[in-house]
XYZ file of C-alpha atoms in Angstrom:
668
model
C -20.066 -27.186 33.498
C -18.323 -29.304 30.860
C -17.602 -28.179 27.295
C -16.368 -29.987 24.214
C -14.729 -27.687 21.641
C -13.465 -28.369 18.145
C -11.118 -25.735 16.803
C -10.137 -24.803 20.358
C -6.637 -23.782 19.299
C -7.941 -21.793 16.330
C -8.329 -18.041 16.293
C -11.887 -17.692 17.627
C -11.526 -20.902 19.620
C -8.633 -19.585 21.746
C -10.648 -16.593 22.885
C -13.826 -18.595 23.464
C -12.016 -21.223 25.575
C -10.522 -18.448 27.719
C -14.014 -17.152 28.480
C -15.488 -20.592 29.162
C -12.741 -21.362 31.678
C -13.616 -18.244 33.655
C -16.919 -19.851 34.626
C -17.169 -21.688 37.937
C -16.076 -25.331 37.839
C -15.681 -25.184 34.062
C -13.798 -27.937 32.230
C -13.022 -27.810 28.511
C -12.328 -30.924 26.448
C -10.504 -29.750 23.340
C -10.154 -31.820 20.188
C -6.524 -31.761 19.003
C -4.876 -33.654 16.200
C -2.074 -36.063 17.103
C 1.152 -34.086 17.189
C -0.560 -30.776 17.973
C -0.830 -31.236 21.737
C 1.856 -28.575 22.178
C -0.679 -25.955 21.087
C -2.906 -26.857 24.015
C 0.107 -26.789 26.348
C 0.786 -23.225 25.202
C -2.839 -22.284 25.889
C -2.669 -23.710 29.401
C 0.439 -21.672 30.149
C -1.101 -18.525 28.757
C -4.378 -19.001 30.623
C -2.723 -20.317 33.802
C -5.019 -23.367 34.047
C -4.335 -26.931 35.112
C -4.295 -29.860 32.727
C -7.435 -31.323 34.292
C -9.399 -28.166 33.374
C -8.226 -27.946 29.752
C -8.127 -31.553 28.580
C -6.749 -32.734 25.244
C -8.917 -35.193 23.312
C -6.968 -36.731 20.439
C -8.897 -36.824 17.179
C -9.217 -35.781 13.542
C -12.033 -33.850 11.890
C -11.893 -36.017 8.774
C -12.586 -39.316 10.588
C -15.834 -40.890 11.749
C -16.777 -39.706 15.216
C -13.691 -37.484 14.773
C -11.458 -40.452 15.467
C -12.070 -40.086 19.218
C -11.083 -43.256 21.075
C -13.711 -45.587 22.536
C -12.318 -44.922 26.007
C -12.689 -41.151 25.661
C -16.190 -41.605 24.265
C -17.236 -43.751 27.227
C -15.770 -41.245 29.707
C -17.615 -38.320 28.131
C -21.045 -39.823 27.460
C -23.678 -37.716 29.230
C -21.030 -35.346 30.612
C -21.016 -32.584 27.955
C -23.278 -29.618 28.650
C -22.267 -27.603 25.576
C -20.623 -28.905 22.408
C -19.021 -26.065 20.389
C -18.088 -26.784 16.782
C -15.674 -24.130 15.503
C -13.211 -26.191 13.456
C -13.567 -25.289 9.777
C -11.786 -23.699 6.860
C -12.322 -19.949 7.002
C -10.229 -19.235 3.908
C -11.969 -18.277 0.661
C -8.785 -19.047 -1.288
C -8.621 -22.711 -0.133
C -9.217 -25.422 -2.745
C -12.723 -26.832 -3.159
C -11.939 -30.415 -2.086
C -10.378 -29.286 1.209
C -13.358 -27.077 1.970
C -15.831 -29.864 1.270
C -13.877 -32.362 3.366
C -13.518 -30.103 6.384
C -16.578 -27.870 6.296
C -19.219 -30.397 5.262
C -17.947 -33.873 6.138
C -16.159 -32.522 9.209
C -19.456 -31.069 10.455
C -21.220 -34.374 9.762
C -18.639 -36.322 11.828
C -18.760 -33.720 14.599
C -22.542 -33.822 14.811
C -22.508 -37.621 15.075
C -19.986 -37.474 17.920
C -22.061 -34.870 19.782
C -25.081 -37.118 19.458
C -23.026 -40.135 20.569
C -21.935 -38.217 23.684
C -25.531 -37.123 24.301
C -24.461 -33.470 24.525
C -27.169 -31.184 25.868
C -26.727 -28.542 23.131
C -24.794 -28.362 19.867
C -23.411 -24.901 19.098
C -22.455 -24.587 15.439
C -20.287 -21.602 14.505
C -21.216 -21.009 10.902
C -20.704 -17.775 8.954
C -22.735 -15.106 7.211
C -21.294 -16.755 4.088
C -24.073 -19.343 4.495
C -26.425 -16.720 3.036
C -24.397 -16.666 -0.167
C -24.621 -13.587 -2.368
C -28.153 -12.674 -1.343
C -29.096 -9.293 -2.802
C -30.613 -7.439 0.136
C -30.876 -7.914 3.903
C -30.454 -11.483 5.108
C -32.206 -12.089 8.431
C -31.455 -14.598 11.179
C -34.553 -16.600 10.225
C -33.530 -16.929 6.583
C -31.651 -19.934 5.237
C -33.262 -21.522 2.189
C -33.402 -18.046 0.619
C -29.600 -18.026 0.172
C -28.524 -17.440 -3.411
C -25.341 -17.148 -5.439
C -23.740 -20.213 -3.848
C -21.464 -21.030 -6.766
C -18.311 -20.298 -4.769
C -17.023 -23.326 -2.793
C -16.573 -21.307 0.398
C -20.163 -20.014 0.351
C -21.583 -23.382 -0.672
C -19.758 -25.458 1.962
C -20.740 -23.037 4.743
C -24.367 -23.270 3.614
C -24.399 -27.079 3.364
C -22.638 -27.518 6.715
C -25.321 -25.413 8.354
C -28.003 -27.434 6.530
C -26.673 -30.611 8.165
C -27.159 -29.116 11.625
C -30.621 -27.793 10.817
C -31.963 -30.937 9.179
C -30.077 -33.852 10.744
C -29.264 -32.944 14.343
C -31.048 -35.105 16.923
C -29.992 -32.905 19.822
C -30.853 -29.227 20.517
C -28.775 -26.819 18.435
C -27.945 -23.167 18.064
C -26.256 -21.577 15.028
C -24.041 -18.487 15.083
C -23.088 -16.548 11.980
C -20.196 -14.143 12.540
C -19.419 -11.675 9.764
C -15.820 -10.798 8.738
C -13.795 -11.495 11.888
C -10.717 -9.331 12.433
C -8.232 -8.978 15.274
C -8.799 -8.158 18.925
C -10.188 -4.654 19.386
C -7.776 -3.914 22.254
C -4.558 -5.647 21.173
C -5.075 -6.107 17.440
C -4.092 -9.784 17.789
C -4.784 -11.791 14.625
C -3.479 -15.137 13.416
C -3.579 -14.783 9.629
C -4.228 -12.487 6.685
C -7.884 -12.674 5.735
C -10.813 -10.440 4.789
C -9.877 -6.739 4.854
C -6.278 -7.663 5.712
C -5.771 -8.598 2.065
C -5.769 -4.877 1.255
C -3.334 -3.784 3.969
C -0.378 -4.339 1.622
C -1.970 -2.124 -1.040
C -2.476 0.639 1.544
C 1.121 0.215 2.707
C 2.437 0.604 -0.832
C 0.343 3.739 -1.336
C 1.837 5.061 1.901
C 5.349 4.309 0.661
C 4.948 5.993 -2.709
C 2.588 8.916 -2.117
C 2.406 11.740 0.452
C -0.512 11.168 2.817
C -2.159 14.484 1.909
C -2.828 13.447 -1.685
C -6.572 12.742 -2.104
C -7.330 9.494 -3.946
C -10.473 8.177 -5.588
C -12.094 5.121 -4.019
C -14.910 2.797 -5.035
C -18.307 2.817 -3.337
C -19.058 -0.839 -3.846
C -20.162 -3.876 -1.850
C -21.107 -4.349 1.804
C -18.481 -5.335 4.366
C -19.655 -6.193 7.857
C -16.687 -6.405 10.231
C -16.459 -7.557 13.865
C -13.459 -8.019 16.207
C -12.721 -11.472 17.563
C -13.224 -10.458 21.204
C -16.814 -9.437 20.452
C -17.488 -12.781 18.726
C -16.062 -14.775 21.659
C -17.957 -12.686 24.236
C -21.230 -13.026 22.311
C -20.815 -16.782 21.814
C -20.129 -17.329 25.493
C -23.065 -15.193 26.617
C -25.737 -16.432 24.190
C -24.748 -20.108 24.601
C -25.528 -19.943 28.320
C -28.971 -18.360 28.008
C -31.928 -20.641 28.601
C -33.764 -19.584 25.464
C -32.320 -19.910 21.983
C -32.355 -23.542 20.902
C -33.296 -24.039 17.261
C -32.389 -20.450 16.397
C -29.666 -18.652 14.477
C -27.828 -15.573 15.748
C -26.047 -13.056 13.552
C -22.862 -11.931 15.299
C -22.553 -8.878 13.105
C -22.039 -5.147 13.425
C -25.059 -2.875 13.266
C -23.731 -1.231 10.111
C -21.745 -2.325 7.067
C -19.124 -0.358 5.154
C -18.637 -0.120 1.423
C -15.232 -0.940 -0.036
C -14.151 2.696 -0.312
C -15.028 3.366 3.323
C -13.037 0.354 4.530
C -10.004 1.414 2.505
C -10.291 4.973 3.802
C -10.477 3.802 7.428
C -7.420 1.566 6.984
C -5.563 4.425 5.293
C -6.274 6.673 8.268
C -4.489 4.209 10.568
C -1.596 3.724 8.151
C -1.219 7.476 7.595
C -1.570 6.737 3.902
C -3.426 8.826 1.308
C -7.163 8.929 2.051
C -9.997 8.342 -0.420
C -12.474 11.156 0.218
C -13.876 10.911 -3.309
C -15.616 7.609 -4.025
C -17.274 6.476 -7.228
C -20.452 4.428 -7.056
C -19.672 1.006 -8.502
C -22.999 1.108 -10.315
C -21.659 3.725 -12.723
C -19.689 0.935 -14.382
C -22.968 -0.818 -15.158
C -23.706 2.064 -17.525
C -20.629 1.262 -19.588
C -21.671 -0.641 -22.737
C -20.964 -4.338 -22.562
C -18.766 -4.365 -25.641
C -16.556 -1.694 -24.047
C -16.137 -3.720 -20.827
C -15.308 -6.816 -22.857
C -12.809 -4.851 -24.913
C -11.059 -3.516 -21.832
C -10.999 -7.023 -20.367
C -9.490 -8.406 -23.556
C -6.794 -5.730 -23.546
C -5.822 -6.526 -19.941
C -3.739 -9.702 -19.933
C -4.778 -12.089 -17.156
C -1.101 -12.712 -16.457
C -0.595 -9.006 -15.718
C -3.626 -8.884 -13.426
C -2.551 -11.999 -11.530
C 1.011 -10.716 -11.219
C -0.244 -7.428 -9.780
C -2.457 -9.235 -7.273
C 0.422 -11.532 -6.337
C 2.688 -8.547 -5.685
C 0.032 -7.174 -3.348
C -0.580 -10.555 -1.648
C -4.216 -10.523 -2.805
C -5.661 -13.904 -3.899
C -7.562 -13.518 -7.206
C -10.557 -15.233 -5.567
C -10.983 -12.198 -3.300
C -11.773 -9.801 -6.143
C -15.231 -11.227 -6.826
C -16.283 -10.393 -3.254
C -15.581 -6.660 -3.629
C -19.180 -6.182 -4.757
C -20.628 -8.357 -1.977
C -24.345 -7.423 -2.015
C -25.648 -8.669 1.336
C -26.422 -6.836 4.561
C -27.494 -8.561 7.794
C -30.198 -8.110 10.373
C -29.117 -9.039 13.928
C -32.229 -8.337 16.024
C -32.236 -11.713 17.790
C -28.547 -11.487 18.715
C -28.939 -7.916 19.987
C -31.936 -8.958 22.103
C -29.948 -11.879 23.550
C -27.041 -9.561 24.425
C -29.203 -6.809 25.899
C -27.990 -5.788 29.341
C -24.737 -7.734 29.031
C -22.625 -4.760 28.001
C -21.403 -6.735 24.977
C -21.475 -4.470 21.929
C -19.665 -4.254 18.613
C -17.228 -1.305 18.619
C -17.018 0.939 15.570
C -14.242 -0.108 13.190
C -12.716 3.380 13.406
C -12.185 2.957 17.159
C -9.845 -0.053 16.851
C -8.430 0.081 13.312
C -5.127 1.461 14.638
C -4.620 -1.652 16.776
C -5.325 -3.876 13.759
C -2.883 -1.986 11.556
C -0.094 -1.923 14.140
C -0.396 -5.660 14.810
C -0.412 -6.485 11.094
C 2.605 -4.296 10.414
C 4.567 -5.773 13.323
C 3.535 -9.432 13.058
C 1.711 -10.355 9.827
C 3.257 -8.199 7.102
C 5.158 -10.699 4.906
C 7.766 -8.006 4.182
C 8.246 -6.966 7.804
C 11.824 -8.277 8.003
C 12.976 -6.397 4.929
C 11.067 -3.305 6.038
C 12.784 -3.477 9.412
C 16.049 -3.485 7.517
C 14.856 -0.405 5.635
C 14.134 1.288 8.941
C 17.745 0.863 9.980
C 19.676 4.142 10.003
C 20.519 5.328 6.500
C 24.215 5.321 5.632
C 25.833 8.729 5.771
C 26.889 10.611 2.652
C 30.600 9.745 3.230
C 29.617 6.064 3.533
C 27.636 6.221 0.275
C 30.387 7.910 -1.764
C 33.378 6.099 -0.291
C 35.494 4.769 -3.207
C 32.833 6.038 -5.622
C 33.502 7.998 -8.820
C 30.907 10.721 -9.370
C 30.603 12.558 -12.693
C 28.771 15.902 -12.627
C 27.959 17.903 -15.745
C 27.606 21.676 -15.523
C 29.906 21.466 -12.506
C 31.532 24.899 -12.547
C 28.609 27.049 -11.390
C 25.337 26.967 -9.530
C 23.941 23.590 -8.535
C 26.739 21.603 -10.171
C 29.574 23.427 -8.427
C 27.887 23.362 -5.016
C 27.294 19.610 -5.428
C 30.879 18.958 -6.532
C 32.230 20.712 -3.437
C 29.913 18.836 -1.062
C 30.656 15.436 -2.597
C 34.402 16.026 -2.701
C 34.299 17.043 0.958
C 32.424 13.799 1.693
C 35.215 11.741 0.101
C 33.993 11.055 -3.441
C 36.267 11.212 -6.454
C 34.510 13.965 -8.386
C 34.785 14.351 -12.144
C 33.775 17.937 -12.934
C 32.535 18.503 -16.472
C 31.914 21.875 -18.141
C 32.746 23.893 -21.271
C 35.000 26.650 -19.902
C 38.620 25.704 -19.024
C 39.103 28.662 -16.672
C 36.043 27.791 -14.618
C 37.052 24.136 -14.556
C 40.436 25.024 -13.109
C 38.814 27.341 -10.574
C 36.468 24.599 -9.368
C 39.297 22.084 -9.300
C 41.353 24.452 -7.170
C 38.526 24.915 -4.644
C 38.063 21.155 -4.329
C 41.764 20.612 -3.725
C 41.729 23.298 -1.022
C 39.064 21.201 0.742
C 41.384 18.189 0.565
C 39.127 16.490 -1.965
C 39.950 14.452 -5.044
C 38.754 15.695 -8.421
C 39.540 15.721 -12.120
C 38.335 18.289 -14.638
C 37.062 17.468 -18.136
C 36.126 19.934 -20.812
C 32.980 18.943 -22.702
C 30.045 20.566 -24.488
C 27.288 18.109 -23.585
C 25.073 19.394 -26.395
C 27.533 17.948 -28.941
C 27.442 14.185 -29.267
C 31.033 13.922 -30.478
C 32.213 15.836 -27.421
C 30.274 13.510 -25.131
C 31.779 10.449 -26.805
C 35.287 11.848 -26.331
C 34.519 12.642 -22.678
C 33.366 9.098 -21.922
C 36.326 7.583 -23.743
C 38.770 9.681 -21.715
C 37.023 9.098 -18.373
C 36.999 5.329 -18.883
C 40.648 5.429 -19.868
C 41.491 7.404 -16.696
C 39.236 5.698 -14.128
C 37.665 2.682 -15.806
C 34.169 3.461 -14.568
C 31.607 5.979 -13.318
C 29.505 4.923 -10.315
C 27.219 7.943 -10.021
C 26.218 10.190 -12.927
C 24.636 13.570 -12.173
C 23.076 15.025 -15.322
C 22.996 18.626 -14.180
C 24.020 20.622 -17.286
C 20.988 22.266 -18.789
C 19.648 25.211 -20.722
C 16.422 27.050 -19.930
C 14.409 29.379 -22.120
C 11.584 31.511 -20.718
C 9.477 32.574 -23.665
C 5.773 32.362 -24.454
C 4.643 30.155 -27.293
C 3.218 33.210 -29.084
C 6.724 34.703 -29.141
C 8.290 31.441 -30.342
C 6.547 30.913 -33.659
C 9.684 31.916 -35.550
C 12.136 30.425 -33.025
C 11.975 26.695 -33.649
C 15.660 26.540 -32.734
C 14.672 27.246 -29.087
C 13.109 23.797 -28.959
C 15.977 22.188 -30.825
C 18.739 23.502 -28.575
C 16.957 22.743 -25.296
C 16.257 19.218 -26.517
C 19.834 18.827 -27.723
C 21.397 19.629 -24.348
C 18.743 18.728 -21.801
C 17.657 15.460 -23.398
C 20.003 14.144 -26.086
C 23.197 15.179 -24.277
C 22.087 13.613 -20.983
C 20.796 10.549 -22.807
C 24.081 10.103 -24.670
C 25.994 10.088 -21.382
C 23.617 7.548 -19.855
C 23.810 5.223 -22.860
C 27.601 5.386 -22.985
C 28.138 4.779 -19.249
C 25.315 2.312 -18.650
C 27.004 -0.829 -20.107
C 29.749 -0.606 -17.498
C 27.201 -0.072 -14.718
C 25.230 -3.113 -15.818
C 28.387 -5.210 -16.049
C 29.383 -4.259 -12.478
C 25.834 -4.630 -11.144
C 25.717 -1.112 -9.728
C 25.076 2.410 -10.946
C 23.127 5.500 -9.963
C 21.871 8.076 -12.462
C 20.572 11.359 -11.033
C 18.754 13.564 -13.527
C 18.157 17.188 -12.612
C 14.693 17.949 -13.912
C 12.348 20.816 -13.109
C 9.271 21.534 -11.052
C 7.873 22.749 -14.354
C 7.464 19.132 -15.502
C 5.025 18.606 -12.609
C 3.261 21.970 -12.808
C 3.359 22.532 -16.594
C 4.636 26.045 -16.076
C 3.654 28.619 -18.718
C 6.411 30.253 -20.814
C 8.648 27.191 -20.439
C 7.283 24.917 -23.163
C 10.719 24.324 -24.740
C 12.527 23.732 -21.449
C 9.815 21.633 -19.801
C 9.339 19.481 -22.907
C 13.048 18.581 -22.976
C 13.073 17.727 -19.263
C 9.844 15.745 -19.594
C 11.450 13.653 -22.332
C 14.310 12.770 -19.980
C 11.818 11.984 -17.211
C 9.921 9.572 -19.457
C 13.081 7.810 -20.591
C 14.181 7.481 -16.958
C 10.942 5.814 -15.875
C 11.116 3.313 -18.735
C 14.795 2.522 -18.183
C 14.312 2.156 -14.431
C 11.619 -0.482 -14.996
C 13.985 -2.476 -17.214
C 17.160 -2.188 -15.131
C 15.906 -2.446 -11.539
C 17.018 -6.073 -11.258
C 20.481 -5.134 -12.531
C 21.295 -2.981 -9.500
C 20.848 0.290 -11.407
C 19.170 3.190 -9.576
C 17.548 6.211 -11.210
C 16.533 9.376 -9.365
C 14.745 12.355 -10.870
C 14.955 15.648 -8.979
C 12.238 18.138 -9.923
C 14.108 21.262 -8.847
C 12.164 24.366 -7.887
C 13.454 27.776 -8.957
C 17.159 27.962 -7.985
C 19.224 31.143 -7.809
C 21.766 30.271 -10.522
C 23.290 31.963 -13.584
C 20.727 30.103 -15.723
C 17.894 32.342 -14.477
C 19.973 35.546 -14.584
C 18.566 36.760 -17.950
C 15.101 36.947 -16.386
C 15.473 39.990 -14.139
C 12.049 39.353 -12.629
C 13.561 36.429 -10.697
C 15.661 38.864 -8.676
C 12.497 39.644 -6.747
C 10.761 36.256 -6.328
C 11.413 33.401 -3.859
C 14.157 30.968 -4.914
C 16.326 28.375 -3.222
C 20.107 28.614 -3.113
C 22.545 26.375 -5.033
C 23.605 24.883 -1.689
C 20.033 23.909 -0.919
C 19.745 22.334 -4.360
C 23.040 20.487 -3.798
C 21.592 19.103 -0.567
C 18.810 17.537 -2.642
C 21.421 15.795 -4.805
C 23.229 14.546 -1.697
C 19.907 13.286 -0.355
C 19.351 11.427 -3.627
C 22.732 9.717 -3.302
C 22.033 8.670 0.283
C 18.403 7.518 -0.067
C 18.310 6.559 -3.761
C 14.610 7.480 -4.120
C 12.817 7.365 -7.455
C 11.970 11.059 -7.285
C 12.627 14.106 -5.151
C 10.177 16.968 -5.466
C 8.705 19.720 -3.349
C 5.202 19.314 -1.929
C 4.001 22.138 -4.170
C 5.369 20.347 -7.221
C 3.605 17.092 -6.345
C 0.393 18.977 -5.587
C 0.626 20.643 -8.989
C 0.889 17.279 -10.704
C -2.046 15.876 -8.731
C -4.174 18.937 -9.437
C -3.495 18.689 -13.171
C -4.776 15.108 -12.996
C -7.793 15.586 -10.698
C -8.988 19.077 -11.665
C -7.299 19.906 -14.974
C -9.621 22.789 -15.876
C -9.291 24.508 -12.498
C -5.520 24.057 -12.522
C -5.258 25.396 -16.044
C -7.177 28.489 -14.938
C -4.752 29.039 -12.051
C -1.725 28.675 -14.313
C -3.287 30.958 -16.892
C -3.866 33.554 -14.173
C -0.176 33.407 -13.305
C 0.707 33.707 -16.981
C -1.341 36.897 -17.270
C -0.035 38.408 -14.022
C 3.569 38.066 -15.177
C 4.937 39.030 -18.557
C 7.672 37.929 -20.912
C 11.060 39.467 -20.216
C 12.506 42.093 -22.514
C 15.117 39.560 -23.589
C 12.432 37.059 -24.547
C 10.836 39.664 -26.797
C 14.181 40.811 -28.211
C 14.310 44.155 -26.418
C 16.773 45.721 -24.016
C 15.265 47.246 -20.895
C 16.565 48.150 -17.435
C 16.119 45.649 -14.630
C 12.864 46.425 -12.790
C 13.515 47.680 -9.272
C 10.515 45.904 -7.861
C 7.563 43.756 -8.812
C 3.916 44.513 -8.250
C 2.134 43.555 -5.055
C 0.011 41.115 -7.048
C 3.090 39.443 -8.528
C 4.783 39.233 -5.122
C 1.714 37.595 -3.539
C 1.417 35.098 -6.383
C 5.129 34.232 -6.153
C 4.886 33.571 -2.424
C 1.784 31.447 -2.871
C 3.440 29.326 -5.575
C 6.991 29.440 -4.253
C 9.523 27.776 -6.516
C 7.326 27.593 -9.627
C 8.657 29.240 -12.766
C 6.419 31.999 -14.162
């Protein structure tokens, strides 16, 4: 049995040729462009076949009779049992002229050569794209009914198939595969196409969000997906059946997936956040036209294109997200009956596709491999670094100063009380560390300016700034009506003081091309804790500034990390005697979070409960508000908050204890 194959070294072609050569006495004549013979040599080595069984025929799809020499034509006349035409552009982002040249004119030249060689059957591998954007189920007998052929890819696939149907003078069979992905066993794929365009988006979601966060997907479009091994098996089997000439076969899966389902299945393999909630795309049809146009006008095309470029998604792909067509494959299923050739469910092989993409096709795989290298240790990160810590004589600040000094950093401890500064300095020196103490009230701008002036005079720079000094007030809004100064003093220290330090030290960081600012925030910013409106508002202001500044300074080598601390057992919470009886973390544990920030340089460090609180406020704001309000009612304002003096309670109620354990680390 002799075969002529165009596109033999292409993705589907490689697998088809391997199957053809397994047949008794099979010989494959493969069209290869001059200079590409090495690809066929590689195939021979991989398939362990002799040169006389896999024969190179020099030619070019863009030339008449494919540019095949007269000698080769004479040798092959009457010898070809099956002529397979697979060579085409399968890329929806390719330019229109290239697609017309290859898909239409290339098919015309190929058909003429097959007729010249008097091939017994012409097998044209088309695509379901030949049906265009048909709204409904497109059957194997349908062709002229195709609609929505404005896109060059859809149009050229349709017109190439029309040539075979209307102009072929030899028997023909047409095969329309749907979206072809990698091998279902190995995941092997040769390029990014179809659903692969969204792998990068899933990867970025995985990088930035915990995988337990539920996301909202879009129930839109129909995506029929098949693995390449199924397509090759089906082609090989159907081509060799006696019946089938003059017919079309849909090499498609029995079911299609909507866009949200595809994304959710990919996310499951990537261990990225899933999309259990999906909105029907039709809901957007209910939005008034003037609103949609207004939103479109407010979204700069440059911004959209830049976002797509960052995700490696061609803009031309977006219009296919609402692909309306489904496919009937009764004839193909009947032809494959009893062969054991079936389309596996996407869920059964998605892991192989993801792993292969991540290891071989991900354009960022080299840099990601570098990221997977062992993180530097804390001593390596702080070697020769000058670290300034505010509020460094107690609690989190002191514990951090001791750990960083022990690791080899030069620690600048900043606080208001000289005695405590000397005490901390003494402890650091006992550890063999290097430190310098500076007295400063961070809530006073003049004091901050003097601090920075002195530090720069002494050391010339600060590499890492830890804005730890802070003031917390636990008081209900209803008890704050006459205490506007509560909001002023928390903002003065927690926001303006920290901001002043950043603005004074940042020019030197930018000039040197390196700097790391670590802002100690609160879990309350994520959970919107009741009774902490003054404190949380001041920390939220610093969070917002940090996000804006980080976006501007990322290319300057400046890192920002926000740590949303849970409840820490420090002197700051001492006035609230209730906290003596609820779960807290220790200052050493909090200091470990700061050390982690220095080593990893993440954008944010937060507990899972904190992140969940933020997500819940976004997804189910009313339910979350009810939960927080319940906590507010279970607990009460302290005597100090209401201006009274009362003894420390010996214990808390069972209800309060249960609530504290359930929402460990949240301020109540």
